[in-house]
mmCIF file of C-alpha atoms and ligand atoms in Angstrom:
data_model
loop_
_atom_site.group_PDB
_atom_site.id
_atom_site.type_symbol
_atom_site.label_atom_id
_atom_site.label_comp_id
_atom_site.label_asym_id
_atom_site.label_seq_id
_atom_site.Cartn_x
_atom_site.Cartn_y
_atom_site.Cartn_z
ATOM 1 C CA MET A 1 12.598 18.407 -39.853
ATOM 2 C CA SER A 2 10.573 15.897 -37.868
ATOM 3 C CA ALA A 3 12.144 12.531 -37.189
ATOM 4 C CA LEU A 4 10.347 9.229 -37.769
ATOM 5 C CA ARG A 5 12.042 7.389 -34.959
ATOM 6 C CA VAL A 6 13.860 8.712 -31.883
ATOM 7 C CA THR A 7 15.621 6.918 -29.028
ATOM 8 C CA ALA A 8 16.337 8.707 -25.748
ATOM 9 C CA THR A 9 18.179 7.306 -22.743
ATOM 10 C CA ALA A 10 17.749 8.557 -19.165
ATOM 11 C CA PRO A 11 19.824 7.406 -16.196
ATOM 12 C CA GLY A 12 18.580 5.765 -13.011
ATOM 13 C CA VAL A 13 19.220 7.559 -9.715
ATOM 14 C CA VAL A 14 20.534 6.673 -6.264
ATOM 15 C CA LYS A 15 19.382 8.820 -3.387
ATOM 16 C CA LEU A 16 22.444 9.686 -1.291
ATOM 17 C CA PHE A 17 20.664 11.709 1.413
ATOM 18 C CA GLY A 18 17.254 13.175 2.184
ATOM 19 C CA GLU A 19 14.595 10.892 0.673
ATOM 20 C CA HIS A 20 11.109 11.241 2.190
ATOM 21 C CA ALA A 21 12.042 14.538 3.917
ATOM 22 C CA VAL A 22 12.395 16.028 0.398
ATOM 23 C CA VAL A 23 8.625 15.480 -0.046
ATOM 24 C CA TYR A 24 8.211 18.027 2.800
ATOM 25 C CA GLY A 25 10.471 20.628 1.223
ATOM 26 C CA LYS A 26 13.727 19.586 2.898
ATOM 27 C CA PRO A 27 16.870 19.378 0.742
ATOM 28 C CA ALA A 28 18.215 16.119 -0.700
ATOM 29 C CA ILE A 29 21.273 14.910 -2.604
ATOM 30 C CA ALA A 30 20.967 12.342 -5.399
ATOM 31 C CA MET A 31 23.316 10.935 -8.035
ATOM 32 C CA ALA A 32 22.572 9.775 -11.574
ATOM 33 C CA ILE A 33 24.011 6.352 -12.401
ATOM 34 C CA ASN A 34 25.404 4.877 -15.597
ATOM 35 C CA LYS A 35 22.528 2.430 -16.058
ATOM 36 C CA GLY A 36 19.103 3.570 -17.073
ATOM 37 C CA ILE A 37 16.095 3.381 -19.334
ATOM 38 C CA LYS A 38 15.945 3.655 -23.098
ATOM 39 C CA VAL A 39 12.720 4.823 -24.729
ATOM 40 C CA THR A 40 12.224 4.646 -28.490
ATOM 41 C CA VAL A 41 9.281 6.505 -30.013
ATOM 42 C CA GLU A 42 8.458 5.800 -33.645
ATOM 43 C CA GLU A 43 5.783 6.661 -36.173
ATOM 44 C CA THR A 44 3.703 3.810 -37.558
ATOM 45 C CA ASN A 45 1.214 3.545 -40.406
ATOM 46 C CA ASP A 46 -1.876 2.780 -38.353
ATOM 47 C CA ASP A 47 -4.057 4.602 -35.842
ATOM 48 C CA SER A 48 -2.881 2.995 -32.659
ATOM 49 C CA LEU A 49 -0.653 4.064 -29.800
ATOM 50 C CA VAL A 50 1.224 0.984 -28.714
ATOM 51 C CA ILE A 51 3.552 0.798 -25.732
ATOM 52 C CA LEU A 52 5.883 -2.187 -25.589
ATOM 53 C CA ALA A 53 8.492 -3.147 -23.061
ATOM 54 C CA LYS A 54 11.514 -5.195 -24.071
ATOM 55 C CA ASP A 55 14.036 -7.082 -21.980
ATOM 56 C CA LEU A 56 12.044 -6.612 -18.798
ATOM 57 C CA SER A 57 11.287 -10.303 -18.523
ATOM 58 C CA VAL A 58 7.612 -9.437 -18.357
ATOM 59 C CA LYS A 59 4.990 -9.474 -21.094
ATOM 60 C CA GLY A 60 4.339 -6.407 -23.264
ATOM 61 C CA ILE A 61 1.264 -4.260 -23.114
ATOM 62 C CA ALA A 62 -0.692 -2.528 -25.826
ATOM 63 C CA ILE A 63 -2.823 0.589 -25.515
ATOM 64 C CA ARG A 64 -4.951 1.427 -28.546
ATOM 65 C CA VAL A 65 -6.051 4.872 -29.657
ATOM 66 C CA THR A 66 -9.281 5.109 -31.621
ATOM 67 C CA GLY A 67 -10.613 8.361 -33.059
ATOM 68 C CA GLY A 68 -8.288 10.408 -30.844
ATOM 69 C CA LEU A 69 -9.357 8.737 -27.625
ATOM 70 C CA ILE A 70 -7.035 6.497 -25.706
ATOM 71 C CA GLU A 71 -8.544 3.289 -24.492
ATOM 72 C CA GLY A 72 -6.439 1.607 -21.877
ATOM 73 C CA ASN A 73 -6.187 -2.014 -22.903
ATOM 74 C CA VAL A 74 -3.619 -3.365 -20.540
ATOM 75 C CA ILE A 75 -2.467 -6.910 -21.182
ATOM 76 C CA ASP A 76 -0.214 -7.242 -18.213
ATOM 77 C CA ASP A 77 0.229 -7.172 -14.462
ATOM 78 C CA GLY A 78 1.690 -4.671 -11.957
ATOM 79 C CA GLN A 79 5.094 -3.210 -12.724
ATOM 80 C CA LEU A 80 4.927 -3.095 -16.475
ATOM 81 C CA SER A 81 1.533 -1.456 -16.735
ATOM 82 C CA LYS A 82 2.839 1.139 -14.268
ATOM 83 C CA LEU A 83 5.831 1.818 -16.499
ATOM 84 C CA ALA A 84 3.535 2.121 -19.508
ATOM 85 C CA SER A 85 1.363 4.648 -17.698
ATOM 86 C CA TYR A 86 4.413 6.880 -17.093
ATOM 87 C CA ALA A 87 5.321 6.686 -20.799
ATOM 88 C CA LEU A 88 1.738 7.326 -21.886
ATOM 89 C CA THR A 89 1.357 10.296 -19.512
ATOM 90 C CA ALA A 90 4.664 11.711 -20.751
ATOM 91 C CA LEU A 91 3.444 11.627 -24.360
ATOM 92 C CA ARG A 92 0.080 13.097 -23.386
ATOM 93 C CA LEU A 93 1.579 16.012 -21.457
ATOM 94 C CA VAL A 94 4.001 16.855 -24.280
ATOM 95 C CA SER A 95 1.245 16.660 -26.920
ATOM 96 C CA GLU A 96 -1.111 18.799 -24.795
ATOM 97 C CA ARG A 97 1.555 21.492 -24.439
ATOM 98 C CA TYR A 98 3.172 21.425 -27.848
ATOM 99 C CA GLY A 99 0.745 19.630 -30.182
ATOM 100 C CA GLY A 100 1.399 16.281 -31.792
ATOM 101 C CA ASP A 101 -0.967 13.478 -32.677
ATOM 102 C CA LEU A 102 -0.696 10.424 -30.478
ATOM 103 C CA ARG A 103 -2.168 8.175 -33.144
ATOM 104 C CA GLY A 104 0.259 6.114 -35.168
ATOM 105 C CA ILE A 105 2.931 5.961 -32.466
ATOM 106 C CA ARG A 106 4.835 3.003 -31.085
ATOM 107 C CA VAL A 107 6.801 3.353 -27.842
ATOM 108 C CA ILE A 108 9.413 0.786 -26.856
ATOM 109 C CA ILE A 109 10.828 0.778 -23.321
ATOM 110 C CA GLU A 110 14.094 -1.039 -22.541
ATOM 111 C CA SER A 111 15.705 -1.162 -19.104
ATOM 112 C CA GLN A 112 19.208 -1.816 -17.815
ATOM 113 C CA LEU A 113 17.853 -1.627 -14.275
ATOM 114 C CA PRO A 114 15.599 -3.812 -12.163
ATOM 115 C CA ILE A 115 12.158 -2.198 -12.379
ATOM 116 C CA GLY A 116 10.731 -0.888 -9.129
ATOM 117 C CA ALA A 117 13.906 -1.507 -7.083
ATOM 118 C CA GLY A 118 14.073 2.100 -5.940
ATOM 119 C CA LEU A 119 16.520 3.266 -8.604
ATOM 120 C CA ALA A 120 14.096 5.773 -10.140
ATOM 121 C CA THR A 121 13.012 3.697 -13.122
ATOM 122 C CA SER A 122 9.661 5.493 -13.249
ATOM 123 C CA ALA A 123 11.397 8.887 -13.312
ATOM 124 C CA ALA A 124 13.791 7.655 -16.012
ATOM 125 C CA VAL A 125 10.911 6.338 -18.156
ATOM 126 C CA SER A 126 9.082 9.670 -17.765
ATOM 127 C CA VAL A 127 12.157 11.739 -18.622
ATOM 128 C CA ALA A 128 13.263 9.572 -21.574
ATOM 129 C CA ALA A 129 9.717 9.464 -22.999
ATOM 130 C CA VAL A 130 9.354 13.274 -22.759
ATOM 131 C CA ALA A 131 12.739 13.775 -24.468
ATOM 132 C CA ALA A 132 12.102 11.220 -27.220
ATOM 133 C CA TYR A 133 8.564 12.354 -28.096
ATOM 134 C CA ALA A 134 9.479 16.065 -28.014
ATOM 135 C CA ARG A 135 12.301 15.365 -30.464
ATOM 136 C CA LEU A 136 9.970 13.282 -32.651
ATOM 137 C CA ILE A 137 7.575 16.236 -33.031
ATOM 138 C CA ASN A 138 10.507 18.618 -33.429
ATOM 139 C CA VAL A 139 10.131 20.554 -30.161
ATOM 140 C CA LYS A 140 13.390 21.714 -28.572
ATOM 141 C CA LEU A 141 13.452 21.268 -24.809
ATOM 142 C CA SER A 142 16.289 21.978 -22.376
ATOM 143 C CA LYS A 143 17.167 19.364 -19.742
ATOM 144 C CA GLU A 144 15.524 21.664 -17.161
ATOM 145 C CA ASP A 145 12.294 21.740 -19.266
ATOM 146 C CA ILE A 146 12.393 17.937 -19.529
ATOM 147 C CA ALA A 147 12.920 17.714 -15.748
ATOM 148 C CA LYS A 148 9.846 19.884 -15.125
ATOM 149 C CA ILE A 149 7.580 17.944 -17.477
ATOM 150 C CA GLY A 150 8.987 14.662 -16.123
ATOM 151 C CA HIS A 151 8.050 15.815 -12.618
ATOM 152 C CA SER A 152 4.492 16.637 -13.813
ATOM 153 C CA VAL A 153 4.318 13.096 -15.237
ATOM 154 C CA GLU A 154 5.212 11.607 -11.842
ATOM 155 C CA LEU A 155 2.736 13.899 -10.069
ATOM 156 C CA THR A 156 -0.021 12.920 -12.512
ATOM 157 C CA VAL A 157 0.602 9.176 -12.206
ATOM 158 C CA GLN A 158 1.497 8.938 -8.486
ATOM 159 C CA GLY A 159 -0.287 11.899 -6.924
ATOM 160 C CA ALA A 160 2.768 12.927 -4.860
ATOM 161 C CA ALA A 161 6.427 13.113 -5.846
ATOM 162 C CA SER A 162 9.308 15.461 -5.195
ATOM 163 C CA PRO A 163 11.307 16.768 -8.167
ATOM 164 C CA MET A 164 14.403 14.850 -6.976
ATOM 165 C CA ASP A 165 14.376 11.793 -9.238
ATOM 166 C CA THR A 166 13.206 13.474 -12.435
ATOM 167 C CA ALA A 167 15.649 16.393 -12.025
ATOM 168 C CA THR A 168 18.608 14.083 -11.394
ATOM 169 C CA SER A 169 17.697 11.740 -14.233
ATOM 170 C CA SER A 170 17.323 14.689 -16.657
ATOM 171 C CA ILE A 171 20.364 16.694 -15.687
ATOM 172 C CA GLY A 172 22.764 13.952 -14.529
ATOM 173 C CA GLY A 173 25.660 14.117 -12.051
ATOM 174 C CA VAL A 174 25.266 14.764 -8.335
ATOM 175 C CA MET A 175 22.288 17.029 -7.672
ATOM 176 C CA TYR A 176 21.283 19.128 -4.663
ATOM 177 C CA ILE A 177 17.524 19.490 -4.613
ATOM 178 C CA LYS A 178 15.517 21.857 -2.446
ATOM 179 C CA PRO A 179 11.956 21.663 -3.803
ATOM 180 C CA GLY A 180 10.522 24.972 -4.971
ATOM 181 C CA ILE A 181 13.737 26.845 -4.192
ATOM 182 C CA GLU A 182 16.858 25.336 -5.609
ATOM 183 C CA LEU A 183 17.933 22.698 -8.078
ATOM 184 C CA LYS A 184 21.699 22.689 -8.358
ATOM 185 C CA ARG A 185 24.138 20.326 -9.982
ATOM 186 C CA LEU A 186 27.119 20.004 -7.653
ATOM 187 C CA SER A 187 30.516 20.552 -9.164
ATOM 188 C CA THR A 188 32.018 17.793 -7.002
ATOM 189 C CA SER A 189 34.500 15.622 -8.860
ATOM 190 C CA LEU A 190 34.726 13.321 -5.849
ATOM 191 C CA LYS A 191 34.384 9.691 -6.857
ATOM 192 C CA ILE A 192 31.686 8.199 -4.653
ATOM 193 C CA PRO A 193 32.560 4.495 -4.444
ATOM 194 C CA LEU A 194 29.165 2.942 -3.827
ATOM 195 C CA VAL A 195 28.085 -0.662 -3.672
ATOM 196 C CA VAL A 196 24.407 -0.800 -4.646
ATOM 197 C CA GLY A 197 22.255 -3.720 -3.565
ATOM 198 C CA TYR A 198 18.550 -4.341 -3.767
ATOM 199 C CA VAL A 199 15.868 -6.693 -2.584
ATOM 200 C CA GLU A 200 12.304 -7.183 -3.705
ATOM 201 C CA ARG A 201 9.921 -4.476 -2.557
ATOM 202 C CA GLU A 202 7.007 -5.095 -0.240
ATOM 203 C CA LEU A 203 5.470 -1.668 -0.807
ATOM 204 C CA THR A 204 5.590 0.925 -3.573
ATOM 205 C CA THR A 205 7.074 4.389 -3.133
ATOM 206 C CA SER A 206 3.649 6.021 -3.168
ATOM 207 C CA GLU A 207 2.389 3.640 -0.474
ATOM 208 C CA LEU A 208 5.425 4.492 1.660
ATOM 209 C CA VAL A 209 5.004 8.227 1.072
ATOM 210 C CA LYS A 210 1.388 7.825 2.299
ATOM 211 C CA ARG A 211 2.555 5.908 5.386
ATOM 212 C CA VAL A 212 5.014 8.627 6.307
ATOM 213 C CA LYS A 213 2.259 11.210 5.809
ATOM 214 C CA ALA A 214 0.005 9.267 8.185
ATOM 215 C CA LEU A 215 2.780 9.061 10.803
ATOM 216 C CA TYR A 216 3.390 12.793 10.405
ATOM 217 C CA GLY A 217 -0.332 13.440 10.889
ATOM 218 C CA LYS A 218 -0.384 11.337 14.053
ATOM 219 C CA TYR A 219 2.787 12.664 15.694
ATOM 220 C CA PRO A 220 3.439 16.041 14.038
ATOM 221 C CA ALA A 221 5.751 17.401 16.739
ATOM 222 C CA VAL A 222 7.923 14.270 16.649
ATOM 223 C CA VAL A 223 8.058 13.685 12.894
ATOM 224 C CA GLU A 224 8.764 17.346 12.195
ATOM 225 C CA LYS A 225 11.988 17.020 14.196
ATOM 226 C CA VAL A 226 12.934 13.892 12.248
ATOM 227 C CA MET A 227 12.411 15.789 8.980
ATOM 228 C CA ASP A 228 14.426 18.763 10.272
ATOM 229 C CA SER A 229 17.264 16.434 11.284
ATOM 230 C CA ILE A 230 17.313 14.825 7.818
ATOM 231 C CA GLY A 231 17.497 18.332 6.342
ATOM 232 C CA ALA A 232 20.454 19.108 8.641
ATOM 233 C CA ILE A 233 22.187 15.876 7.544
ATOM 234 C CA VAL A 234 21.936 17.005 3.927
ATOM 235 C CA ASP A 235 23.596 20.338 4.724
ATOM 236 C CA GLU A 236 26.407 18.548 6.578
ATOM 237 C CA ALA A 237 26.755 16.096 3.681
ATOM 238 C CA LEU A 238 27.142 18.978 1.262
ATOM 239 C CA ALA A 239 30.062 20.271 3.329
ATOM 240 C CA ALA A 240 31.566 16.748 3.555
ATOM 241 C CA LEU A 241 31.320 16.341 -0.241
ATOM 242 C CA ASN A 242 33.112 19.649 -0.725
ATOM 243 C CA LYS A 243 35.903 18.495 1.613
ATOM 244 C CA SER A 244 36.054 14.982 0.030
ATOM 245 C CA ASP A 245 35.496 13.636 3.555
ATOM 246 C CA TYR A 246 34.441 9.987 3.113
ATOM 247 C CA VAL A 247 34.396 9.315 6.853
ATOM 248 C CA ALA A 248 31.892 12.106 7.498
ATOM 249 C CA LEU A 249 29.788 11.054 4.479
ATOM 250 C CA GLY A 250 29.637 7.497 5.858
ATOM 251 C CA GLU A 251 28.666 8.648 9.342
ATOM 252 C CA LEU A 252 25.967 10.902 7.926
ATOM 253 C CA MET A 253 24.609 8.005 5.838
ATOM 254 C CA ASN A 254 24.344 5.942 9.012
ATOM 255 C CA ILE A 255 22.477 8.704 10.875
ATOM 256 C CA ASN A 256 20.194 9.156 7.864
ATOM 257 C CA GLN A 257 19.435 5.407 7.911
ATOM 258 C CA GLY A 258 18.524 5.652 11.614
ATOM 259 C CA LEU A 259 16.026 8.403 10.850
ATOM 260 C CA LEU A 260 14.549 6.482 7.913
ATOM 261 C CA GLU A 261 14.086 3.585 10.339
ATOM 262 C CA ALA A 262 12.335 6.031 12.660
ATOM 263 C CA LEU A 263 9.951 6.945 9.820
ATOM 264 C CA GLY A 264 9.176 3.248 9.398
ATOM 265 C CA VAL A 265 10.365 2.874 5.806
ATOM 266 C CA SER A 266 13.189 0.365 6.290
ATOM 267 C CA ASN A 267 12.432 -3.305 6.796
ATOM 268 C CA HIS A 268 14.185 -6.346 8.191
ATOM 269 C CA ARG A 269 15.881 -7.338 4.917
ATOM 270 C CA LEU A 270 17.149 -3.828 4.176
ATOM 271 C CA SER A 271 18.435 -3.269 7.691
ATOM 272 C CA ASN A 272 20.168 -6.640 7.611
ATOM 273 C CA ILE A 273 22.032 -5.656 4.429
ATOM 274 C CA VAL A 274 22.928 -2.297 5.954
ATOM 275 C CA TYR A 275 24.464 -3.963 9.043
ATOM 276 C CA MET A 276 26.298 -6.626 7.012
ATOM 277 C CA ALA A 277 27.750 -3.965 4.688
ATOM 278 C CA ARG A 278 29.000 -1.935 7.636
ATOM 279 C CA ARG A 279 30.529 -5.024 9.228
ATOM 280 C CA ALA A 280 32.381 -5.765 5.980
ATOM 281 C CA GLY A 281 34.022 -2.348 6.172
ATOM 282 C CA ALA A 282 31.611 0.112 4.553
ATOM 283 C CA LEU A 283 32.025 3.586 6.065
ATOM 284 C CA GLY A 284 28.279 4.047 5.899
ATOM 285 C CA ALA A 285 25.195 2.302 4.524
ATOM 286 C CA LYS A 286 21.547 3.222 4.138
ATOM 287 C CA LEU A 287 18.481 2.415 2.141
ATOM 288 C CA SER A 288 18.126 4.563 -0.964
ATOM 289 C CA GLY A 289 14.729 5.744 -2.216
ATOM 290 C CA GLY A 290 11.277 4.934 -0.945
ATOM 291 C CA GLY A 291 12.278 1.872 1.144
ATOM 292 C CA GLY A 292 10.040 -1.087 2.003
ATOM 293 C CA GLY A 293 12.643 -3.216 0.203
ATOM 294 C CA GLY A 294 14.330 -1.799 -2.881
ATOM 295 C CA ALA A 295 17.817 -0.307 -2.940
ATOM 296 C CA VAL A 296 20.597 -0.048 -0.378
ATOM 297 C CA ILE A 297 23.774 1.974 -0.895
ATOM 298 C CA ALA A 298 27.045 1.390 0.935
ATOM 299 C CA LEU A 299 30.005 3.769 0.828
ATOM 300 C CA ALA A 300 32.936 1.409 0.531
ATOM 301 C CA PRO A 301 36.166 3.046 -0.669
ATOM 302 C CA GLY A 302 38.799 0.341 -1.186
ATOM 303 C CA VAL A 303 36.536 -2.452 0.098
ATOM 304 C CA GLU A 304 33.918 -2.616 -2.672
ATOM 305 C CA ASP A 305 34.450 -6.343 -3.322
ATOM 306 C CA LYS A 306 34.197 -7.327 0.336
ATOM 307 C CA VAL A 307 31.076 -5.226 0.812
ATOM 308 C CA ALA A 308 29.488 -6.620 -2.362
ATOM 309 C CA VAL A 309 29.980 -10.160 -0.989
ATOM 310 C CA ALA A 310 28.404 -9.098 2.323
ATOM 311 C CA VAL A 311 25.388 -7.616 0.514
ATOM 312 C CA LYS A 312 24.932 -10.904 -1.376
ATOM 313 C CA LEU A 313 25.307 -12.969 1.807
ATOM 314 C CA ALA A 314 22.608 -10.811 3.390
ATOM 315 C CA GLY A 315 20.281 -11.746 0.521
ATOM 316 C CA GLY A 316 20.663 -8.705 -1.743
ATOM 317 C CA GLU A 317 21.375 -8.549 -5.471
ATOM 318 C CA VAL A 318 24.341 -6.327 -6.347
ATOM 319 C CA ILE A 319 24.400 -3.880 -9.254
ATOM 320 C CA LEU A 320 27.681 -2.369 -10.392
ATOM 321 C CA ILE A 321 27.315 1.313 -11.074
ATOM 322 C CA ASP A 322 29.257 4.460 -11.651
ATOM 323 C CA ALA A 323 28.121 8.077 -11.754
ATOM 324 C CA ASP A 324 26.530 9.412 -14.939
ATOM 325 C CA TYR A 325 27.274 13.016 -15.853
ATOM 326 C CA GLU A 326 25.304 13.212 -19.080
ATOM 327 C CA GLY A 327 21.684 12.959 -17.955
ATOM 328 C CA VAL A 328 18.990 12.394 -20.537
ATOM 329 C CA HIS A 329 20.199 12.350 -24.119
ATOM 330 C CA ILE A 330 19.007 11.509 -27.581
ATOM 331 C CA GLU A 331 20.912 8.464 -28.761
ATOM 332 C CA ASP A 332 19.577 8.027 -32.174
ATOM 333 C CA TYR A 333 17.051 9.474 -34.614
ATOM 334 C CA ASN A 334 16.140 9.219 -38.254
HETATM 335 C C1 MEV B 1 11.680 8.185 -4.015
HETATM 336 O O1 MEV B 1 12.745 7.886 -4.878
HETATM 337 C C2 MEV B 1 12.101 9.187 -3.005
HETATM 338 C C3 MEV B 1 11.004 9.720 -2.083
HETATM 339 O O2 MEV B 1 11.593 10.815 -1.369
HETATM 340 C C4 MEV B 1 9.783 10.181 -2.817
HETATM 341 C C5 MEV B 1 10.018 11.438 -3.662
HETATM 342 O O3 MEV B 1 11.017 12.146 -3.484
HETATM 343 O O4 MEV B 1 9.136 11.728 -4.487
HETATM 344 C C6 MEV B 1 10.585 8.664 -1.079
#
């Protein structure tokens, strides 16, 4: 039986190794975190498709559907209208594939994460919206199906995206991603004691992906070697995870940060946090995600508190996280 109201939650994601190079087919390792995005999709009695965002400390937006056509009527600025376009595209792709009328639908987005801080909020919105709307129209999708549609949502909205964030948000846990070849959840039970910090972003992920592409175009022989080295780091990191070798994981994070610097995606504030975290005892620290501001992760077994203070002193906000092993799930329906 069809539900009238469904809520799905999808976790945010930290990128442990391999961001940017993963766009060029290199492997990456990412971990789902226990804070994420909640999307509620409910039937209403009118003809409109309304997308609202709650608790984001930004105004809501409304998009109206008339006679089956969607007219974008965005009453908002930057980040929120972006989030709404991921939710809208998710509903569109599901309804194109499986049927379902988009009229008379209200979508509510709630976040436990700072939006746009590089913790995969757009992937989590896409994944949660696909899961919630599919359940509303009574279509059964596996987490792998949701990951694939979620990736199509990101590709449609952004133009370029690897499957890393959407796969990790859908499936949960620690994921090894090799685009087009392999998508594997790692069986590691190793606790990865991370301090996560973030600063405001100067550039979006898609702008940074374009920058890296331009650098690659200009110096192909050089950048190719950087990408290959990041790929090699990921393979070493896989071995270090299997051996529960924190020291090696930290060192590999530091080398990965150096190569992200080489690609031009770190900035002064991020690098400052990275150095302060290392000085406070972190075994390794790097930016996580697209860069240009956004998230930093520091591997800090036994010194989490000290490293968190250092991140704050360096101007970052700290978010307390743990791993999530559940991935996207339906929380509630009736
Ligand atoms: C963004 O979270 C990570 C990037 O590698 C882009 C992507 O994988 O689509 C920069």
